Structure formats: structure tokens, C-alpha cells
CSV table of C-alpha atoms in Angstrom, one decimal:
chain,number,residue,atom,x,y,z
A,1,UNK,CA,-33.4,21.1,41.8
A,2,UNK,CA,-36.2,20.0,44.1
A,3,UNK,CA,-37.2,22.5,46.6
A,4,UNK,CA,-36.8,21.6,50.4
A,5,UNK,CA,-40.8,22.7,50.8
A,6,UNK,CA,-41.4,20.3,48.1
A,7,UNK,CA,-39.6,17.5,49.6
A,8,UNK,CA,-41.2,18.1,53.1
A,9,UNK,CA,-44.7,18.1,51.0
A,10,UNK,CA,-43.5,14.8,49.8
A,11,UNK,CA,-42.8,13.6,53.3
A,12,UNK,CA,-46.1,15.0,54.6
A,13,UNK,CA,-48.5,13.3,51.8
A,14,UNK,CA,-46.8,9.6,53.3
A,15,UNK,CA,-48.0,10.9,56.8
A,16,UNK,CA,-51.5,12.0,56.2
A,17,UNK,CA,-52.2,8.7,54.1
A,18,UNK,CA,-50.3,5.9,56.4
A,19,UNK,CA,-53.8,4.7,57.0
A,20,UNK,CA,-54.2,3.1,53.7
A,21,UNK,CA,-55.0,-0.4,53.9
A,22,UNK,CA,-52.5,-3.1,52.4
A,23,UNK,CA,-52.9,-4.3,49.3
A,24,UNK,CA,-51.0,-6.9,47.0
A,25,UNK,CA,-49.9,-6.0,43.6
A,26,UNK,CA,-48.2,-7.9,40.9
A,27,UNK,CA,-46.2,-5.6,38.7
A,28,UNK,CA,-44.2,-6.7,35.0
A,29,UNK,CA,-41.0,-5.4,34.2
A,30,UNK,CA,-39.3,-5.5,30.8
A,31,UNK,CA,-35.7,-4.8,30.3
A,32,UNK,CA,-33.2,-5.0,27.8
A,33,UNK,CA,-32.0,-8.2,29.1
A,34,UNK,CA,-34.9,-9.9,26.8
A,35,UNK,CA,-36.6,-10.7,30.1
A,36,UNK,CA,-39.9,-9.7,31.6
A,37,UNK,CA,-40.0,-10.0,35.1
A,38,UNK,CA,-42.7,-10.4,37.9
A,39,UNK,CA,-42.5,-8.7,41.3
A,40,UNK,CA,-44.9,-9.0,44.0
A,41,UNK,CA,-45.2,-6.1,46.5
A,42,UNK,CA,-48.1,-5.3,49.3
A,43,UNK,CA,-48.6,-1.7,49.9
A,44,UNK,CA,-49.4,-0.5,53.3
A,45,UNK,CA,-47.2,-2.3,55.6
A,46,UNK,CA,-45.1,0.1,57.2
A,47,UNK,CA,-42.2,-1.9,57.1
A,48,UNK,CA,-39.5,0.2,55.8
A,49,UNK,CA,-37.9,0.5,52.2
A,50,UNK,CA,-38.4,-3.3,51.3
A,51,UNK,CA,-36.3,-5.0,49.0
A,52,UNK,CA,-37.9,-7.5,46.1
A,53,UNK,CA,-36.9,-10.2,44.9
A,54,UNK,CA,-38.6,-11.5,41.4
A,55,UNK,CA,-41.4,-14.2,41.7
A,56,UNK,CA,-41.0,-15.2,38.0
A,57,UNK,CA,-38.9,-14.0,35.0
A,58,UNK,CA,-39.6,-14.7,31.4
A,59,UNK,CA,-37.2,-15.2,28.7
A,60,UNK,CA,-39.6,-15.3,25.9
A,61,UNK,CA,-38.5,-11.5,24.6
A,62,UNK,CA,-36.8,-11.0,21.7
A,63,UNK,CA,-34.0,-8.4,21.0
A,64,UNK,CA,-34.7,-4.8,23.0
A,65,UNK,CA,-38.2,-5.2,24.5
A,66,UNK,CA,-39.0,-1.9,24.9
A,67,UNK,CA,-42.7,-1.4,26.0
A,68,UNK,CA,-45.4,-3.2,28.2
A,69,UNK,CA,-49.1,-2.7,27.9
A,70,UNK,CA,-51.7,-5.2,29.9
A,71,UNK,CA,-54.8,-6.0,28.1
A,72,UNK,CA,-56.5,-6.4,31.3
A,73,UNK,CA,-59.5,-8.3,30.4
A,74,UNK,CA,-57.7,-11.1,28.6
A,75,UNK,CA,-54.7,-11.0,30.4
A,76,UNK,CA,-52.7,-10.3,27.3
A,77,UNK,CA,-49.6,-8.0,27.0
A,78,UNK,CA,-50.1,-5.7,24.0
A,79,UNK,CA,-52.1,-2.2,22.7
A,80,UNK,CA,-55.5,-3.5,21.6
A,81,UNK,CA,-58.4,-1.9,19.6
A,82,UNK,CA,-61.7,-2.8,17.7
A,83,UNK,CA,-65.0,-3.7,18.8
A,84,UNK,CA,-64.0,-7.1,20.0
A,85,UNK,CA,-60.5,-5.7,21.3
A,86,UNK,CA,-58.8,-7.8,18.6
A,87,UNK,CA,-56.8,-5.3,16.8
A,88,UNK,CA,-53.4,-4.8,18.1
A,89,UNK,CA,-51.7,-1.3,17.1
A,90,UNK,CA,-47.7,-1.2,17.4
A,91,UNK,CA,-45.2,1.8,16.9
A,92,UNK,CA,-41.6,0.6,15.2
A,93,UNK,CA,-39.3,3.4,16.4
A,94,UNK,CA,-36.3,1.8,14.6
A,95,UNK,CA,-38.6,0.9,11.7
A,96,UNK,CA,-40.1,4.1,10.9
A,97,UNK,CA,-43.4,2.3,10.8
A,98,UNK,CA,-46.9,1.8,12.3
A,99,UNK,CA,-48.3,-1.6,11.8
A,100,UNK,CA,-51.7,-3.4,13.1
A,101,UNK,CA,-52.5,-7.0,13.9
A,102,UNK,CA,-55.5,-9.1,14.3
A,103,UNK,CA,-55.0,-10.9,17.6
A,104,UNK,CA,-58.3,-13.1,17.7
A,105,UNK,CA,-56.0,-15.8,18.2
A,106,UNK,CA,-53.4,-14.7,20.6
A,107,UNK,CA,-51.4,-17.7,19.3
A,108,UNK,CA,-51.3,-16.9,15.8
A,109,UNK,CA,-51.2,-13.2,15.5
A,110,UNK,CA,-52.3,-12.1,11.6
A,111,UNK,CA,-50.6,-8.8,10.3
A,112,UNK,CA,-53.1,-6.3,8.8
A,113,UNK,CA,-51.5,-3.1,7.7
A,114,UNK,CA,-48.0,-1.4,7.6
A,115,UNK,CA,-47.8,2.5,7.6
A,116,UNK,CA,-43.9,3.2,6.4
A,117,UNK,CA,-43.2,7.0,6.9
A,118,UNK,CA,-40.6,8.9,5.3
A,119,UNK,CA,-39.0,12.2,6.2
A,120,UNK,CA,-40.8,14.9,4.0
A,121,UNK,CA,-38.1,17.6,4.4
A,122,UNK,CA,-34.7,18.3,6.2
A,123,UNK,CA,-34.9,18.0,9.8
A,124,UNK,CA,-34.4,20.4,12.9
A,125,UNK,CA,-32.4,18.1,15.1
A,126,UNK,CA,-30.4,16.1,12.4
A,127,UNK,CA,-28.8,14.1,15.5
A,128,UNK,CA,-31.9,12.8,16.6
A,129,UNK,CA,-34.5,13.0,13.6
A,130,UNK,CA,-32.1,11.3,11.1
A,131,UNK,CA,-35.4,9.3,9.8
A,132,UNK,CA,-38.9,8.6,11.3
A,133,UNK,CA,-39.3,7.6,14.9
A,134,UNK,CA,-43.1,6.7,15.9
A,135,UNK,CA,-42.8,6.1,19.7
A,136,UNK,CA,-45.9,4.7,20.6
A,137,UNK,CA,-50.0,4.0,19.5
A,138,UNK,CA,-52.4,5.5,21.5
A,139,UNK,CA,-56.2,5.1,21.7
A,140,UNK,CA,-58.3,8.0,22.3
A,141,UNK,CA,-60.9,8.3,25.1
A,142,UNK,CA,-63.8,7.3,22.3
A,143,UNK,CA,-62.0,4.2,21.3
A,144,UNK,CA,-62.4,5.4,17.7
A,145,UNK,CA,-59.0,6.9,17.0
A,146,UNK,CA,-55.2,6.3,17.1
A,147,UNK,CA,-52.4,8.5,17.8
A,148,UNK,CA,-48.8,7.9,16.7
A,149,UNK,CA,-46.5,10.6,18.3
A,150,UNK,CA,-43.5,10.5,15.9
A,151,UNK,CA,-40.3,11.7,17.4
A,152,UNK,CA,-38.5,12.0,14.1
A,153,UNK,CA,-40.8,13.8,12.1
A,154,UNK,CA,-42.3,16.3,14.9
A,155,UNK,CA,-45.7,15.0,14.0
A,156,UNK,CA,-48.6,13.1,15.6
A,157,UNK,CA,-50.2,10.4,12.8
A,158,UNK,CA,-53.6,10.0,13.3
A,159,UNK,CA,-56.0,7.4,12.0
A,160,UNK,CA,-59.7,6.2,12.4
A,161,UNK,CA,-60.4,2.7,11.6
A,162,UNK,CA,-63.2,0.2,11.1
A,163,UNK,CA,-64.3,-1.4,14.4
A,164,UNK,CA,-64.9,-4.8,12.8
A,165,UNK,CA,-62.3,-5.1,9.9
A,166,UNK,CA,-59.7,-2.9,11.6
A,167,UNK,CA,-58.9,-1.2,8.3
A,168,UNK,CA,-57.3,2.1,8.9
A,169,UNK,CA,-58.2,5.2,7.4
A,170,UNK,CA,-55.3,8.0,7.1
A,171,UNK,CA,-56.2,11.5,8.8
A,172,UNK,CA,-54.2,14.5,8.1
A,173,UNK,CA,-51.2,14.6,11.0
A,174,UNK,CA,-50.7,17.1,13.7
A,175,UNK,CA,-47.7,18.9,13.4
A,176,UNK,CA,-45.7,20.0,16.3
A,177,UNK,CA,-43.0,22.9,16.8
A,178,UNK,CA,-40.1,21.9,14.6
A,179,UNK,CA,-37.2,20.0,16.9
A,180,UNK,CA,-39.7,19.1,19.5
A,181,UNK,CA,-40.0,15.3,19.1
A,182,UNK,CA,-43.2,14.2,20.3
A,183,UNK,CA,-42.7,11.1,22.3
A,184,UNK,CA,-45.5,10.6,24.7
A,185,UNK,CA,-49.4,11.5,24.5
A,186,UNK,CA,-52.4,11.1,27.0
A,187,UNK,CA,-56.1,11.9,27.3
A,188,UNK,CA,-58.1,13.5,30.5
A,189,UNK,CA,-61.9,13.4,30.3
A,190,UNK,CA,-63.7,16.3,32.3
A,191,UNK,CA,-67.4,16.0,31.9
A,192,UNK,CA,-68.1,17.7,28.6
A,193,UNK,CA,-64.2,18.6,27.7
A,194,UNK,CA,-61.2,16.2,26.7
A,195,UNK,CA,-57.9,17.3,27.2
A,196,UNK,CA,-54.7,15.6,25.8
A,197,UNK,CA,-51.1,16.1,27.0
A,198,UNK,CA,-48.1,15.4,24.8
A,199,UNK,CA,-44.7,14.9,26.4
A,200,UNK,CA,-41.7,15.8,23.8
A,201,UNK,CA,-38.4,14.5,24.3
A,202,UNK,CA,-36.4,16.9,22.3
A,203,UNK,CA,-37.7,20.3,23.2
A,204,UNK,CA,-38.4,19.0,27.0
A,205,UNK,CA,-41.7,20.4,26.9
A,206,UNK,CA,-45.5,19.5,28.0
A,207,UNK,CA,-47.8,20.7,25.4
A,208,UNK,CA,-51.7,20.9,26.3
A,209,UNK,CA,-54.9,20.5,23.7
A,210,UNK,CA,-58.2,20.9,23.7
A,211,UNK,CA,-59.9,17.7,22.1
A,212,UNK,CA,-63.2,17.9,20.2
A,213,UNK,CA,-64.9,15.8,17.5
A,214,UNK,CA,-66.7,18.0,15.2
A,215,UNK,CA,-68.8,16.1,12.3
A,216,UNK,CA,-67.4,13.0,14.2
A,217,UNK,CA,-63.8,13.8,13.3
A,218,UNK,CA,-60.9,14.1,15.9
A,219,UNK,CA,-59.7,17.7,16.3
A,220,UNK,CA,-56.4,18.5,18.7
A,221,UNK,CA,-56.1,22.6,19.3
A,222,UNK,CA,-53.2,23.6,21.2
A,223,UNK,CA,-53.7,25.6,24.2
A,224,UNK,CA,-50.5,25.8,25.8
A,225,UNK,CA,-46.7,24.6,25.4
A,226,UNK,CA,-44.5,24.7,28.9
A,227,UNK,CA,-41.3,23.2,29.7
A,228,UNK,CA,-41.6,19.9,31.3
A,229,UNK,CA,-40.9,21.4,34.7
A,230,UNK,CA,-44.0,23.8,34.2
A,231,UNK,CA,-44.4,27.6,33.3
A,232,UNK,CA,-41.0,29.6,33.1
A,233,UNK,CA,-37.7,29.3,31.2
A,234,UNK,CA,-36.8,26.6,29.0
A,235,UNK,CA,-35.1,23.6,30.2
A,236,UNK,CA,-31.7,22.7,29.4
A,237,UNK,CA,-31.2,21.0,25.7
A,238,UNK,CA,-29.4,17.6,27.3
A,239,UNK,CA,-32.7,17.2,29.6
A,240,UNK,CA,-35.0,14.6,28.2
A,241,UNK,CA,-38.6,14.5,29.1
A,242,UNK,CA,-39.9,11.0,29.1
A,243,UNK,CA,-43.1,9.5,30.7
A,244,UNK,CA,-46.9,11.3,31.1
A,245,UNK,CA,-49.5,9.6,33.6
A,246,UNK,CA,-52.7,10.6,34.3
A,247,UNK,CA,-54.0,9.5,38.1
A,248,UNK,CA,-56.5,7.3,38.3
A,249,UNK,CA,-59.0,10.0,39.4
A,250,UNK,CA,-57.9,12.2,36.4
A,251,UNK,CA,-57.1,15.1,38.7
A,252,UNK,CA,-53.4,15.0,38.5
A,253,UNK,CA,-50.5,14.7,36.0
A,254,UNK,CA,-47.3,13.5,36.1
A,255,UNK,CA,-43.9,13.8,34.0
A,256,UNK,CA,-40.7,12.0,34.3
A,257,UNK,CA,-37.5,13.5,33.3
A,258,UNK,CA,-34.1,11.9,32.3
A,259,UNK,CA,-30.4,12.9,32.2
A,260,UNK,CA,-30.9,16.0,34.9
A,261,UNK,CA,-29.2,14.4,38.0
A,262,UNK,CA,-30.8,17.4,39.8
A,263,UNK,CA,-30.9,15.8,43.1
A,264,UNK,CA,-29.0,13.1,45.3
A,265,UNK,CA,-30.7,10.1,47.5
A,266,UNK,CA,-29.1,7.4,49.8
A,267,UNK,CA,-28.2,4.0,47.3
A,268,UNK,CA,-31.1,1.9,48.0
A,269,UNK,CA,-28.7,-1.1,48.4
A,270,UNK,CA,-25.9,1.0,50.2
A,271,UNK,CA,-27.4,3.6,52.2
A,272,UNK,CA,-23.7,5.2,53.1
A,273,UNK,CA,-23.5,6.1,49.5
A,274,UNK,CA,-24.9,8.9,47.9
A,275,UNK,CA,-26.6,8.4,44.1
A,276,UNK,CA,-27.8,11.0,41.5
A,277,UNK,CA,-31.7,10.9,40.8
A,278,UNK,CA,-33.4,12.4,37.9
A,279,UNK,CA,-37.2,13.8,39.0
A,280,UNK,CA,-40.6,12.9,38.7
A,281,UNK,CA,-42.8,16.6,38.2
A,282,UNK,CA,-46.3,16.3,39.5
A,283,UNK,CA,-49.3,18.7,38.6
A,284,UNK,CA,-52.7,19.0,39.2
A,285,UNK,CA,-55.1,19.7,36.2
A,286,UNK,CA,-57.5,22.4,36.0
A,287,UNK,CA,-61.0,20.8,35.1
A,288,UNK,CA,-62.0,23.9,33.2
A,289,UNK,CA,-59.4,25.1,31.1
A,290,UNK,CA,-57.0,21.9,31.5
A,291,UNK,CA,-54.1,24.1,32.6
A,292,UNK,CA,-51.5,22.6,34.3
A,293,UNK,CA,-50.6,24.0,38.2
A,294,UNK,CA,-47.2,22.7,39.5
A,295,UNK,CA,-47.6,20.8,42.7
A,296,UNK,CA,-44.1,19.3,43.4
A,297,UNK,CA,-40.9,17.9,41.7
A,298,UNK,CA,-39.3,14.8,43.7
A,299,UNK,CA,-36.3,12.5,43.0
A,300,UNK,CA,-37.8,9.3,40.9
A,301,UNK,CA,-35.3,7.0,42.8
A,302,UNK,CA,-32.4,6.9,40.6
A,303,UNK,CA,-31.4,7.6,37.0
A,304,UNK,CA,-33.5,7.6,33.7
A,305,UNK,CA,-36.9,7.1,34.6
A,306,UNK,CA,-38.0,6.0,31.3
A,307,UNK,CA,-41.0,5.1,32.3
A,308,UNK,CA,-43.7,4.4,35.2
A,309,UNK,CA,-47.0,3.6,36.1
A,310,UNK,CA,-49.5,4.2,39.0
A,311,UNK,CA,-51.7,1.5,40.2
A,312,UNK,CA,-55.7,1.9,40.2
A,313,UNK,CA,-55.8,2.6,43.8
A,314,UNK,CA,-53.6,5.7,42.9
A,315,UNK,CA,-51.6,5.3,46.4
A,316,UNK,CA,-48.3,3.8,44.6
A,317,UNK,CA,-46.0,4.4,41.8
A,318,UNK,CA,-43.6,2.0,40.1
A,319,UNK,CA,-40.9,3.8,38.1
A,320,UNK,CA,-38.6,1.9,35.9
A,321,UNK,CA,-35.0,3.4,36.0
A,322,UNK,CA,-33.2,2.5,32.9
A,323,UNK,CA,-29.7,3.1,33.8
A,324,UNK,CA,-29.9,1.9,37.2
A,325,UNK,CA,-31.6,-1.6,36.6
A,326,UNK,CA,-33.6,-1.0,38.9
A,327,UNK,CA,-37.8,-0.6,39.7
A,328,UNK,CA,-38.5,1.9,42.7
A,329,UNK,CA,-42.1,2.0,44.2
A,330,UNK,CA,-43.1,5.7,45.5
A,331,UNK,CA,-45.8,5.9,47.8
A,332,UNK,CA,-48.8,8.3,46.8
A,333,UNK,CA,-51.8,10.2,48.7
A,334,UNK,CA,-54.7,10.0,46.3
A,335,UNK,CA,-56.6,12.6,48.4
A,336,UNK,CA,-53.7,15.3,48.0
A,337,UNK,CA,-52.2,13.9,44.9
A,338,UNK,CA,-49.1,14.5,46.7
A,339,UNK,CA,-46.1,12.2,45.9
A,340,UNK,CA,-44.4,10.9,49.3
A,341,UNK,CA,-41.2,8.5,49.8
A,342,UNK,CA,-39.8,5.3,48.8
A,343,UNK,CA,-41.2,2.1,49.8
A,344,UNK,CA,-39.8,-0.9,47.9
A,345,UNK,CA,-37.4,-1.3,45.2
A,346,UNK,CA,-36.1,-4.3,43.2
A,347,UNK,CA,-32.8,-4.8,41.2
A,348,UNK,CA,-33.5,-6.0,37.7
A,349,UNK,CA,-30.8,-7.4,35.2
A,350,UNK,CA,-30.3,-5.3,32.0
A,351,UNK,CA,-31.7,-1.8,31.2
A,352,UNK,CA,-35.5,-1.4,32.5
A,353,UNK,CA,-37.7,-0.1,30.3
A,354,UNK,CA,-41.3,-0.6,31.6
A,355,UNK,CA,-43.1,-1.4,34.8
A,356,UNK,CA,-46.3,-1.8,34.8
A,357,UNK,CA,-49.1,-3.2,37.2
A,358,UNK,CA,-51.5,-6.2,36.8
A,359,UNK,CA,-54.8,-4.9,37.9
A,360,UNK,CA,-58.2,-5.6,36.3
């Protein structure tokens, strides 16, 4: 449970950074109601916790939209790669597959390759690892390699690709501890050093890697494996680590965790009611070693913070609370990295799967 000291530090961060200039942001929110909702929030007005209403709702999604990524230069939602940003990489959790697409013409997508995965042995967690479950597709910082964490196989699938034709080349996948359930991975570049941080959903851990490129190939060497709340005892198996995000200045790393209900907060719509909240876990990154130092554990604003994002100024988080059908905006101090209080929220129909800022 978050300590009183950590909660006090959160409040202090809000006070120390109260002089930030007001800035407006559009935020896109996907949900299992088969919609993408657009919110508009102006940060820095100091008007208390604002309730936001949608400015637009798109009904164009199919069943179970699960992820949003903004291709900022072209204002396209997706995951892009290649010399001309003309490739789209997609992980299919339920289909045990990974596909690539040519999106040169956004009105006519062309399927390029399909990688279908199969289990190679008995799973460590039969209840959750009954099949391969690729969870996302991520580009490394060089833009030359694709990584696909697979919750069902305890692997990170690795690929290089031709930047012009987008043809994939298999690289030996990276194994993680059995039963970990790799979910999401992110990178940090610190001078000549590159680090990667993998969040595991079933093991509730953060695995840190030193990333090198011997002979032009990618190599990830594990440097630590710690619980999602930092070094110490393992977390209860019922917890489910979810998202991992690095701050714009690359100095801090934040993880969300689900199914904890480790703290309580006033209900946004009825402050006389108290509701449970899962946490956001905030770390400082050691630029030399890549190790993580726990800064604070704060309420995420409700239950099941499946995904969250940080704006480019680094002073605001948008947290998608799947089970509450709500997006909560959390103040953040870029100078100290500390998370502050809630500044706005919006109730959204359906279970929320992603909330991202529209910023180029």
C-alpha cells in the first residue's frame, strides 16, 4: 500500500510545479464499446478536478479494439516502421500471430507477412499460457529491429527487416523466466548505453536489459529481474503488472499494476463515496547502470489501469482505467519526476483499453 510519505511527496510535486503554463491536449481513448473517443483537456488552469465531456466519438472500430498508437507525422493510428514509415506491425493476442502490412496507401492496406506461433512444450501456467499470446510489437531505438513480447510462450520474438521491402528476417527469440508472461517492453538511450525494460504480467516483474548491437545484430543481456513494486519480496500472484512508460526526458520509468486495490480514493462523480484504486509505481533510472530506484507508489485513479501515456511536456499522465470506464489525468512534475494529484477525468462507455495524447 502506498505510504503516507509517498502520498505527501505526490502533493508536494503538484505544489512545486504549479507554475506550468496552461496547455491544451487532445486525447484519444479506445474501449470495448467499439469506439474511439476524443477528449480535449487544458492543463494548468488550476480549477480543481475537471469533468471532461467527449468532443468526438468514432464508431469505426470492430470488436474489441485493444490498442492505439499515433503515427504523428501522418496522423495515422498504428505502429509504423521502414524507411518511409510505410510498414505496420501488429501483434494478434488471440490469434497467436504477428503480421506486417504495407500502409503506403492508408485507404488500402496490404498484408505482407504473417508469423503464426505454436507452443513448443507444456506451459508453465496452463490457465493463462494455453497458446502463444503475442502482446505488442515494438521498434528498437535504432529503428532496425522489431520485438514482440509473447505472454503465452515466455519469449520475446525478434526480427530484423529490409527497410524498403519490409521483408522480415527471423532472429533467435529471447527467453524469459518460465511463467513470467511477457507483456510490454520499452527502451531508454543514455549516451552510448541502451537499456530495455520488460514488464511481465504473470510474474509481476520488471526485467532490465543491457542492449548492444554486436556485428549489427541486437543483443539483450539481462541485468536485473525485480518485482513490479521494486526490489524486495515477490508480489502476490493475483497482481497483474500492465503498462510500462518512460518519461520524455528518459530519466524516469512508470509501471501500472492491476487487481491490487491497494488504496482508496474519493469517487470522482460522488466524492462522498470511497472507491478502490490500483497503483502507479514510479522509478528513477540510473543512467550508468540502468538500475531502477523506487520513488513513489500512488493511486492510479481507480481499477485496472490497463494503459497510460505521458504528454510530451512530461507534466501530465492520461490513465485508462479498464474496469471503471474512466480516463483520469494525473499531474506530474518534470523537474522531480514526481506524480501529483488528479486534475481531470472523463467517464467513457465500455472498458477502456488505451488513452493516448495527440502530439506531434
